[in-house]
Coordinates of C-alpha atoms in Angstrom, one line a residue:
M186 CA 15.4 -14.6 -20.9
T187 CA 14.1 -16.9 -18.3
K188 CA 17.1 -16.4 -16.0
N189 CA 16.4 -14.5 -12.9
I190 CA 16.8 -10.7 -13.5
H191 CA 19.5 -10.0 -10.9
S192 CA 21.7 -12.7 -12.1
F193 CA 21.2 -12.1 -15.8
V194 CA 22.1 -8.0 -15.4
K195 CA 25.1 -9.3 -13.2
D196 CA 26.1 -11.7 -15.7
N197 CA 26.0 -9.5 -18.8
F198 CA 26.3 -5.9 -17.7
G199 CA 28.5 -6.1 -14.5
R200 CA 28.1 -5.6 -10.8
E201 CA 27.9 -1.9 -11.0
C202 CA 24.9 -2.0 -13.5
L203 CA 23.3 -4.5 -10.9
Q204 CA 23.6 -1.9 -8.1
D205 CA 21.9 0.4 -10.2
V206 CA 19.0 -2.2 -11.1
R207 CA 18.5 -2.7 -7.0
S208 CA 18.6 1.1 -6.3
Y209 CA 16.1 1.6 -8.9
E210 CA 13.8 -1.2 -7.7
K211 CA 14.4 -0.1 -4.1
T212 CA 13.5 3.7 -5.0
A213 CA 10.1 2.1 -6.6
R214 CA 9.4 0.4 -3.6
K215 CA 9.9 3.5 -1.2
I216 CA 7.6 5.5 -3.4
A217 CA 4.8 3.1 -3.1
N218 CA 5.3 3.1 0.6
Y219 CA 5.3 6.8 0.9
R220 CA 2.3 7.1 -1.3
N221 CA 0.3 4.8 1.2
H222 CA 1.7 7.0 4.0
L223 CA 0.4 10.1 2.2
R224 CA -3.2 8.5 1.7
F225 CA -3.4 7.6 5.3
N226 CA -2.4 11.1 6.5
L227 CA -4.9 12.9 4.1
R228 CA -7.7 10.7 5.3
C229 CA -6.7 11.6 8.9
L230 CA -7.1 15.4 7.9
H231 CA -10.3 14.7 6.0
E232 CA -11.7 12.7 9.0
H233 CA -10.6 15.1 11.8
I234 CA -8.4 12.1 13.4
T235 CA -5.1 12.9 15.0
P236 CA -2.3 9.8 14.6
R237 CA -0.9 8.8 18.0
S238 CA 2.7 9.6 16.4
I239 CA 1.8 13.2 16.6
K240 CA -0.7 13.4 19.5
L241 CA 0.4 16.0 21.9
K242 CA 0.2 15.8 25.8
S243 CA 0.2 18.8 28.5
N244 CA -0.5 19.0 32.0
V245 CA -2.4 22.3 31.6
S246 CA -6.3 21.3 31.5
G247 CA -9.1 23.3 30.3
H248 CA -11.1 23.9 26.9
K249 CA -8.9 26.5 25.8
A250 CA -5.6 24.3 26.5
D251 CA -7.7 21.5 24.5
T252 CA -8.2 23.9 21.8
I253 CA -4.5 25.0 21.6
L254 CA -3.4 21.2 21.3
E255 CA -5.8 20.4 18.7
N256 CA -4.7 23.3 16.5
A257 CA -1.0 22.2 17.0
E258 CA -1.6 18.9 16.2
R259 CA -3.5 20.0 13.0
K260 CA -0.6 22.0 12.0
L261 CA 1.8 18.9 12.7
L262 CA -0.4 17.0 10.5
N263 CA -0.3 19.4 7.7
E264 CA 3.2 19.6 8.0
R265 CA 3.8 15.8 7.7
V266 CA 1.7 15.9 4.6
R267 CA 4.1 18.5 3.2
Q268 CA 7.1 16.5 4.1
V269 CA 5.7 13.3 2.6
N270 CA 4.8 15.0 -0.6
F271 CA 8.4 16.5 -0.8
T272 CA 10.1 13.1 -0.3
I273 CA 7.8 11.6 -3.0
D274 CA 9.2 14.2 -5.1
V275 CA 12.7 13.7 -4.5
L276 CA 12.3 9.9 -4.9
N277 CA 10.5 10.6 -8.2
R278 CA 13.4 12.4 -9.4
K279 CA 16.1 9.8 -8.2
K280 CA 13.9 7.2 -10.0
D281 CA 14.0 9.1 -13.3
Q282 CA 17.8 9.7 -13.1
L283 CA 18.2 5.9 -12.3
S284 CA 15.9 5.0 -15.3
E285 CA 17.9 7.3 -17.8
K286 CA 21.2 5.7 -16.6
L287 CA 19.8 2.2 -17.0
S288 CA 18.5 2.8 -20.5
G289 CA 21.8 3.8 -21.5
S290 CA 23.7 0.8 -19.7
L291 CA 21.2 -1.9 -20.7
S292 CA 19.9 -3.3 -23.9
S293 CA 16.5 -2.3 -25.1
D294 CA 15.1 -5.7 -24.0
A295 CA 16.9 -6.0 -20.7
Y296 CA 15.8 -2.4 -19.8
N297 CA 12.2 -3.4 -20.5
R298 CA 12.4 -6.4 -18.5
V299 CA 13.9 -4.3 -15.7
A300 CA 11.2 -1.7 -15.7
E301 CA 8.4 -4.5 -15.7
F302 CA 10.0 -6.0 -12.9
T303 CA 10.1 -3.0 -10.9
T304 CA 6.6 -1.9 -11.8
H305 CA 5.5 -5.5 -10.4
A306 CA 7.6 -4.8 -7.1
Q307 CA 6.0 -1.4 -6.7
L308 CA 2.6 -2.8 -7.2
S309 CA 3.2 -5.5 -4.8
Q310 CA 2.9 -3.0 -2.1
H311 CA -0.9 -3.8 -1.8
E312 CA -4.1 -3.9 0.4
Q313 CA -5.5 -7.0 1.4
V314 CA -9.4 -6.8 0.4
S315 CA -11.6 -9.3 2.4
S316 CA -14.0 -11.4 0.3
I317 CA -16.5 -11.7 3.0
G318 CA -19.9 -11.4 1.4
S319 CA -18.6 -12.2 -2.0
V320 CA -20.4 -14.5 -4.4
T321 CA -17.6 -17.2 -3.8
Y322 CA -16.9 -16.9 0.1
N323 CA -19.0 -19.6 1.2
L324 CA -17.5 -21.8 -1.9
A325 CA -13.9 -20.9 -0.9
K326 CA -14.8 -21.9 2.7
H327 CA -15.9 -25.1 1.9
A328 CA -13.1 -25.9 -0.4
A329 CA -10.7 -24.6 2.4
K330 CA -12.3 -27.2 4.8
I331 CA -11.4 -29.9 2.2
L332 CA -8.0 -28.9 1.3
G333 CA -6.9 -27.9 4.9
P334 CA -5.6 -31.5 6.0
L335 CA -3.3 -31.6 2.9
V336 CA -1.2 -28.9 4.3
G337 CA 1.8 -29.5 6.5
R338 CA 2.7 -33.1 5.3
S339 CA 6.1 -31.7 4.1
P340 CA 8.8 -32.3 6.3
H341 CA 10.0 -28.7 5.7
H342 CA 6.7 -27.1 7.1
I343 CA 6.6 -25.2 10.4
K344 CA 3.4 -24.5 12.1
N345 CA 4.4 -21.3 14.0
T346 CA 7.1 -19.7 15.8
Q347 CA 7.1 -22.1 18.8
D348 CA 7.1 -25.1 16.3
F349 CA 10.4 -23.6 14.7
V350 CA 12.2 -22.9 17.9
N351 CA 11.5 -26.4 19.1
Q352 CA 12.9 -27.9 15.7
I353 CA 16.2 -25.9 15.8
K354 CA 17.0 -26.0 19.8
D355 CA 19.0 -29.2 19.2
L356 CA 20.7 -28.1 16.2
K357 CA 24.5 -27.3 15.7
L358 CA 26.3 -25.5 12.9
S359 CA 29.9 -26.8 11.7
E360 CA 32.7 -24.3 11.0
S361 CA 31.6 -24.5 7.3
E362 CA 27.9 -23.7 7.5
I363 CA 25.9 -20.6 7.7
I364 CA 22.3 -19.6 8.6
T365 CA 20.2 -17.5 6.2
S366 CA 16.5 -16.9 5.3
Y367 CA 14.6 -16.4 1.9
D368 CA 11.4 -14.6 1.5
V369 CA 9.1 -14.9 -1.6
T370 CA 8.2 -11.8 -3.3
A371 CA 4.5 -11.1 -3.2
L372 CA 3.7 -14.7 -3.0
F373 CA -0.2 -14.5 -3.3
T374 CA -0.3 -12.7 -6.3
C375 CA 2.8 -14.4 -8.1
I376 CA 0.9 -18.1 -8.2
P377 CA -0.9 -18.5 -11.4
P378 CA -4.2 -20.5 -10.9
D379 CA -3.2 -22.8 -13.6
F380 CA -0.4 -23.9 -11.6
A381 CA -2.1 -23.8 -8.5
L382 CA -5.0 -26.1 -10.1
K383 CA -2.5 -28.6 -11.1
V384 CA -0.9 -28.8 -7.5
V385 CA -4.2 -29.1 -5.9
K386 CA -5.3 -31.8 -8.3
E387 CA -1.9 -33.9 -7.6
C388 CA -2.2 -33.5 -3.8
L389 CA -5.9 -34.7 -3.9
E390 CA -5.4 -37.5 -6.0
S391 CA -2.6 -38.8 -3.7
D392 CA -4.9 -38.3 -0.5
N393 CA -6.2 -41.4 0.9
T394 CA -8.3 -40.0 3.5
L395 CA -10.3 -37.6 1.1
S396 CA -13.5 -39.8 1.1
E397 CA -13.6 -39.2 5.1
R398 CA -13.9 -35.5 4.5
T399 CA -16.2 -35.1 1.5
N400 CA -18.3 -37.2 -1.2
L401 CA -17.1 -34.9 -4.0
K402 CA -14.8 -36.6 -6.5
V403 CA -11.3 -34.9 -7.3
E404 CA -12.6 -33.3 -10.5
Q405 CA -15.3 -31.5 -8.7
I406 CA -13.3 -30.4 -6.1
V407 CA -10.7 -29.0 -8.6
E408 CA -13.6 -27.3 -10.4
L409 CA -14.6 -25.7 -7.1
V410 CA -11.3 -24.3 -6.5
E411 CA -11.1 -23.0 -10.0
I412 CA -14.2 -21.2 -9.7
C413 CA -13.0 -19.6 -6.5
L414 CA -9.4 -18.7 -7.9
N415 CA -10.6 -17.2 -11.1
T416 CA -13.8 -15.2 -9.7
T417 CA -11.7 -12.2 -8.5
Y418 CA -13.9 -9.5 -9.1
F419 CA -14.3 -6.4 -6.8
S420 CA -15.3 -3.0 -7.3
Y421 CA -13.6 0.3 -6.2
K422 CA -15.1 3.9 -6.5
G423 CA -18.1 2.6 -8.6
K424 CA -15.8 0.5 -10.8
Y425 CA -15.6 -3.0 -11.5
F426 CA -12.0 -4.8 -11.5
K427 CA -10.6 -8.3 -12.0
Q428 CA -7.5 -9.6 -10.8
Q429 CA -5.8 -11.0 -13.7
H430 CA -2.6 -12.8 -12.0
G431 CA -2.1 -14.9 -8.9
C432 CA -4.6 -15.9 -6.1
A433 CA -6.7 -13.3 -4.1
M434 CA -5.4 -12.4 -0.8
G435 CA -8.8 -12.2 1.0
S436 CA -10.2 -15.5 -0.2
P437 CA -10.3 -18.3 2.5
V438 CA -8.8 -20.9 0.0
S439 CA -6.1 -19.0 -1.3
P440 CA -3.5 -19.4 1.9
I441 CA -4.1 -23.2 1.7
V442 CA -3.5 -23.2 -2.2
V443 CA -0.3 -21.2 -2.0
N444 CA 1.1 -23.4 0.9
L445 CA 0.5 -26.6 -1.2
C446 CA 2.2 -24.8 -4.3
M447 CA 5.1 -24.0 -2.1
E448 CA 5.5 -27.5 -0.9
S449 CA 5.6 -28.4 -4.4
F450 CA 8.0 -25.7 -5.5
E451 CA 10.5 -26.4 -2.6
Q452 CA 10.5 -30.3 -3.3
Q453 CA 11.5 -29.5 -7.0
A454 CA 13.9 -26.9 -6.2
L455 CA 15.9 -29.2 -3.4
K456 CA 15.5 -32.1 -5.7
S457 CA 17.1 -30.3 -8.7
Y458 CA 19.9 -28.8 -7.3
P459 CA 23.3 -30.1 -8.6
G460 CA 25.5 -29.1 -5.4
T461 CA 25.4 -29.9 -1.9
K462 CA 21.8 -29.4 -0.8
P463 CA 21.0 -27.2 2.5
R464 CA 21.1 -29.4 5.8
V465 CA 18.2 -27.6 6.9
W466 CA 15.1 -26.1 4.9
L467 CA 12.3 -24.8 7.1
R468 CA 9.4 -23.0 5.8
F469 CA 6.5 -20.9 7.1
V470 CA 4.2 -19.9 4.3
D471 CA 6.7 -17.7 2.3
D472 CA 9.6 -17.2 4.8
T473 CA 12.2 -20.0 4.7
F474 CA 15.0 -20.5 7.2
V475 CA 18.0 -22.4 5.8
I476 CA 21.3 -24.0 6.9
L477 CA 23.8 -24.5 4.1
N478 CA 27.5 -24.5 3.6
R479 CA 28.9 -21.1 2.9
S480 CA 30.2 -21.9 -0.5
E481 CA 26.8 -22.8 -1.8
L482 CA 25.2 -19.6 -0.5
D483 CA 25.4 -17.4 -3.8
G484 CA 24.9 -20.7 -6.2
F485 CA 21.9 -21.9 -4.3
F486 CA 20.0 -18.6 -4.2
E487 CA 20.7 -18.1 -7.9
H488 CA 19.0 -21.6 -8.3
I489 CA 15.7 -21.2 -6.4
N490 CA 15.3 -18.0 -8.6
S491 CA 15.7 -20.0 -11.7
V492 CA 13.3 -22.9 -11.0
D493 CA 10.1 -21.0 -11.5
D494 CA 9.5 -17.8 -13.5
N495 CA 6.9 -16.4 -11.2
I496 CA 8.3 -17.5 -7.7
K497 CA 11.2 -15.1 -7.0
F498 CA 12.9 -14.6 -3.4
T499 CA 15.0 -12.3 -1.6
Q500 CA 17.7 -13.0 0.8
E501 CA 18.5 -12.0 4.4
L502 CA 22.1 -12.7 5.4
C503 CA 23.4 -13.6 8.8
K504 CA 25.0 -10.5 10.5
D505 CA 26.8 -10.7 13.6
N506 CA 25.9 -14.3 13.9
T507 CA 22.5 -13.4 14.5
L508 CA 19.3 -13.6 12.0
A509 CA 15.9 -12.4 12.4
F510 CA 12.9 -14.9 11.4
L511 CA 9.4 -14.6 12.2
D512 CA 9.2 -12.9 15.3
C513 CA 12.4 -14.5 17.0
L514 CA 16.0 -13.5 16.8
I515 CA 18.2 -16.6 16.3
S516 CA 22.1 -16.4 17.4
V517 CA 25.0 -18.7 16.5
Q518 CA 27.0 -19.4 19.7
S519 CA 30.6 -20.1 19.4
D520 CA 30.0 -23.8 20.1
G521 CA 27.5 -23.7 16.8
T522 CA 24.5 -24.1 18.7
L523 CA 21.5 -21.9 18.1
T524 CA 19.5 -19.7 20.8
S525 CA 16.5 -17.7 20.2
K526 CA 14.9 -14.7 21.9
V527 CA 12.0 -12.3 21.1
Y528 CA 12.9 -10.1 18.1
R529 CA 11.5 -6.4 17.5
K530 CA 12.2 -4.4 14.5
P531 CA 14.0 -1.3 14.9
T532 CA 10.8 0.8 14.1
H533 CA 8.8 -1.2 16.9
T534 CA 7.3 1.3 19.1
D535 CA 5.7 -0.8 22.0
H536 CA 2.4 0.7 21.4
Y537 CA -0.4 -1.8 21.8
L538 CA -4.1 -1.8 22.5
Q539 CA -4.7 1.0 24.7
F540 CA -6.5 0.0 28.1
G541 CA -8.9 3.0 27.8
S542 CA -9.9 2.2 24.5
H543 CA -13.6 1.2 23.6
H544 CA -12.8 -2.8 23.8
P545 CA -13.8 -5.7 25.8
L546 CA -11.7 -6.4 29.0
V547 CA -11.0 -9.9 27.7
H548 CA -9.3 -8.5 24.6
K549 CA -7.2 -6.3 26.9
L550 CA -6.2 -9.2 29.0
G551 CA -5.6 -11.4 25.8
V552 CA -2.9 -8.9 24.9
I553 CA -1.0 -9.6 28.1
R554 CA -1.5 -13.4 27.8
T555 CA -0.1 -13.4 24.5
L556 CA 2.9 -11.3 24.8
Q557 CA 4.1 -13.4 28.1
Y558 CA 3.1 -16.6 26.3
R559 CA 5.7 -15.6 23.7
A560 CA 8.1 -14.8 26.2
D561 CA 7.7 -18.4 27.6
T562 CA 7.8 -20.2 24.3
I563 CA 10.2 -18.2 22.3
I564 CA 13.3 -17.4 24.5
S565 CA 15.6 -20.5 25.0
D566 CA 17.5 -19.2 27.9
S567 CA 15.1 -19.2 30.9
E568 CA 17.3 -16.6 32.7
Q569 CA 16.2 -14.0 30.0
V570 CA 12.5 -14.6 30.3
P571 CA 12.0 -12.2 33.4
E572 CA 13.8 -9.6 31.6
E573 CA 11.4 -9.9 28.6
K574 CA 8.3 -9.8 30.9
D575 CA 9.6 -6.9 32.8
H576 CA 9.8 -5.1 29.3
I577 CA 6.3 -6.1 28.4
K578 CA 5.0 -4.8 31.8
T579 CA 6.8 -1.5 31.3
A580 CA 5.4 -1.1 27.7
L581 CA 1.7 -1.9 28.9
N582 CA 1.9 0.4 31.9
N583 CA 2.8 3.0 29.5
C584 CA -0.3 2.1 27.3
G585 CA -2.6 2.5 30.7
Y586 CA -2.7 -1.2 31.8
P587 CA -2.9 -1.2 35.7
D588 CA -1.2 -3.9 37.9
W589 CA -4.6 -5.6 38.5
A590 CA -4.9 -6.4 35.1
F591 CA -1.4 -8.5 34.8
L592 CA -2.9 -10.3 38.0
K593 CA -5.9 -11.1 36.3
A594 CA -4.6 -12.3 33.3
T595 CA -2.0 -14.6 34.8
K596 CA -4.5 -16.0 37.2
S597 CA -5.3 -19.7 36.2
K598 CA -8.6 -20.4 35.0
E599 CA -10.9 -23.4 36.0
P600 CA -12.2 -25.4 33.4
K601 CA -15.4 -23.9 31.8
T602 CA -18.8 -26.0 32.6
G603 CA -21.2 -24.4 30.2
G604 CA -24.0 -22.1 31.4
A605 CA -25.7 -21.5 34.8
S606 CA -27.3 -24.9 34.7
G607 CA -24.1 -26.8 34.0
Q608 CA -25.1 -27.4 30.3
T609 CA -22.5 -27.5 27.7
N610 CA -22.6 -24.3 25.0
R611 CA -24.8 -25.2 22.4
A612 CA -24.0 -22.4 20.1
R613 CA -21.7 -19.5 19.7
V614 CA -22.6 -15.8 18.4
T615 CA -20.8 -12.7 17.9
I616 CA -22.1 -9.5 18.6
P617 CA -20.9 -5.6 18.2
Y618 CA -19.3 -4.8 21.4
I619 CA -21.0 -1.8 23.4
S620 CA -19.8 -1.2 26.8
G621 CA -22.2 -1.9 29.5
I622 CA -24.5 -3.5 27.4
S623 CA -22.7 -6.4 25.5
E624 CA -21.6 -7.9 28.6
R625 CA -25.4 -8.0 30.1
V626 CA -26.4 -9.8 26.8
K627 CA -23.4 -12.3 27.4
N628 CA -24.6 -13.2 30.8
H629 CA -28.0 -13.4 29.5
F630 CA -26.9 -15.8 26.4
K631 CA -24.9 -17.8 29.1
S632 CA -27.8 -18.9 30.9
F633 CA -29.2 -20.7 27.8
G634 CA -25.8 -22.4 27.1
I635 CA -25.0 -19.7 24.3
S636 CA -21.3 -18.7 24.2
T637 CA -20.8 -15.1 23.0
S638 CA -17.7 -13.3 21.5
F639 CA -17.5 -9.5 21.0
K640 CA -16.5 -7.7 17.7
P641 CA -15.5 -3.9 18.2
V642 CA -17.1 -2.1 15.5
N643 CA -15.9 1.6 16.0
T644 CA -12.2 1.2 15.1
L645 CA -9.4 3.2 13.7
R646 CA -9.3 1.3 10.4
G647 CA -13.0 1.4 10.1
K648 CA -12.9 5.3 10.2
L649 CA -9.6 5.6 7.9
V650 CA -9.7 2.7 5.5
N651 CA -12.3 2.0 2.9
V652 CA -10.9 -0.7 0.5
K653 CA -14.2 -2.0 -0.5
D654 CA -17.3 0.3 -1.6
K655 CA -20.3 0.2 0.5
Q656 CA -23.1 -1.8 -0.4
P657 CA -26.4 0.2 -1.0
K658 CA -29.0 -0.6 1.9
D659 CA -31.7 -2.0 -0.6
K660 CA -29.0 -4.6 -1.9
R661 CA -28.1 -5.9 1.6
S662 CA -29.2 -9.5 2.5
N663 CA -29.2 -11.4 5.9
L664 CA -30.9 -8.6 7.7
V665 CA -33.5 -7.8 10.5
Y666 CA -35.4 -4.9 9.4
G667 CA -38.2 -2.8 10.5
V668 CA -40.8 -0.7 8.9
V669 CA -43.5 1.6 9.8
C670 CA -46.3 3.5 8.1
G671 CA -45.5 7.0 6.8
D672 CA -49.0 8.4 8.1
T673 CA -48.4 10.2 11.5
D674 CA -51.7 8.7 12.5
C675 CA -51.1 5.1 11.8
S676 CA -49.0 3.1 14.2
A677 CA -48.6 0.0 11.7
A678 CA -45.4 -1.5 11.9
Y679 CA -43.6 -4.6 10.6
V680 CA -40.5 -6.3 11.7
G681 CA -38.9 -9.0 9.5
E682 CA -36.0 -11.2 8.9
T683 CA -34.8 -12.1 5.4
K684 CA -31.7 -13.7 3.8
Q685 CA -32.3 -12.3 0.4
A686 CA -31.8 -8.5 -0.7
L687 CA -33.8 -6.1 1.5
K688 CA -35.8 -4.5 -1.7
P689 CA -37.3 -7.5 -2.9
A690 CA -38.3 -8.4 0.7
L691 CA -40.0 -4.8 1.4
V692 CA -42.0 -5.6 -1.9
N693 CA -43.2 -8.9 -0.5
I694 CA -44.5 -7.5 2.8
G695 CA -47.8 -6.9 0.8
D696 CA -50.7 -5.4 2.8
Q697 CA -49.2 -6.0 6.2
V698 CA -48.0 -2.4 6.5
P699 CA -49.8 0.4 4.3
T700 CA -48.1 1.6 1.2
K701 CA -46.5 4.7 2.9
R702 CA -43.6 3.2 4.8
K703 CA -40.1 4.0 5.7
T704 CA -37.3 1.8 6.8
L705 CA -36.4 1.8 10.3
L706 CA -33.3 -0.2 10.8
F707 CA -30.5 -2.5 9.1
T708 CA -29.0 -5.1 11.4
S709 CA -26.9 -7.8 10.1
I710 CA -27.7 -11.2 11.7

């Protein structure tokens, strides 16, 4: 049964049964989303953090008023948890009813396949776990540097939204054509490593510039990528797991590998389609914009879902002559031309980084510049740009951004000339951001030609989300550490730097510090 599951159910059991299958799948996805929502709210309760969506404001000030608001917010959060639990119970009952109905409508083999497909769809509501610090991270970075130039050689590749808008601005639809978009279901986890390695090898063998980037042979690079793709171990709550299928989302080499796989897939899919091929096929990773004949809409969708057993698509149809793709809204005009403007989802709240938050000023000004740049590059009608920028200013004013911040963000910058003595920057460092201190460190580094970037460390995600187990302090590496004698009458101290694990480093100190000692600090370098 290699045929697409939806097409198989439709052809063998009818449209009504297909609707039940889609409803079953949709319900399973909702349960997964609500469970993630429940985890977030329970974590907020545990950490005594109030989500912004239920944050209360009052014109009455004072300690008593603040206490009343905190108690009310706490009750609202508890009520939200209760409602989410209730919704999950309702969805579980609905899922059980649909499961029972499908077990009577489908054959045993078909029902098992539907159940397996739905479980996979439910599990695709996953977290992305960073591989920074893992045993293969540096290997993956090196492999990504070698493979990176191979991506984008396909005529169907688009770099970003601006590139997409530029490619469609001169297109014109005929009366028989329609626009639509396809999205791959769980792209990273659906690409088998064996298929990925085969594609990587073919791309490397056809690359005439490989010797300019590396001295490694094709077989050695493929072996390097294989190690990165198959070493997918991670720990959670003290237990070790291994990803059995697909590419790890947190690995630096994975986005490049899946892009290469999609380029190979789309070439095969377009070449093997027996009907009239789409006139336009533009893809950004797993999202594809397509212009094709209306008569080919259903047939082509079924075709691309039958090319590979692992890569499956969902389809977004054009409604009221508009289609959302990436972060722009494409409109088909009466003469067949295409226009674009900024797209916001119905659930968009216009909440951005708060101006009063503990972040560097340059990050806040970057929010203004990014949103205004998007308005300048995405909107095809120049008369609509001022309206979009007024919307941006109103939304950011509500987030606490003063008018002077907009003036500072839009002020043209003079070309950088390096440090105080005019020398070019020799290096770049990233330091934790602490207001008032980090700025002074940056100015001091600048005099030595060192460029400094800030990284906020006290974030909401850091407080609420722990997708990776914390590493014990004595097993951490790349540290600056300090130890002092445990005797109150002794002032002996030692500060060192090590790339190895801390525990053996402390043992190797020897007689520089007496036996009784304690660790003072752990700071990553």
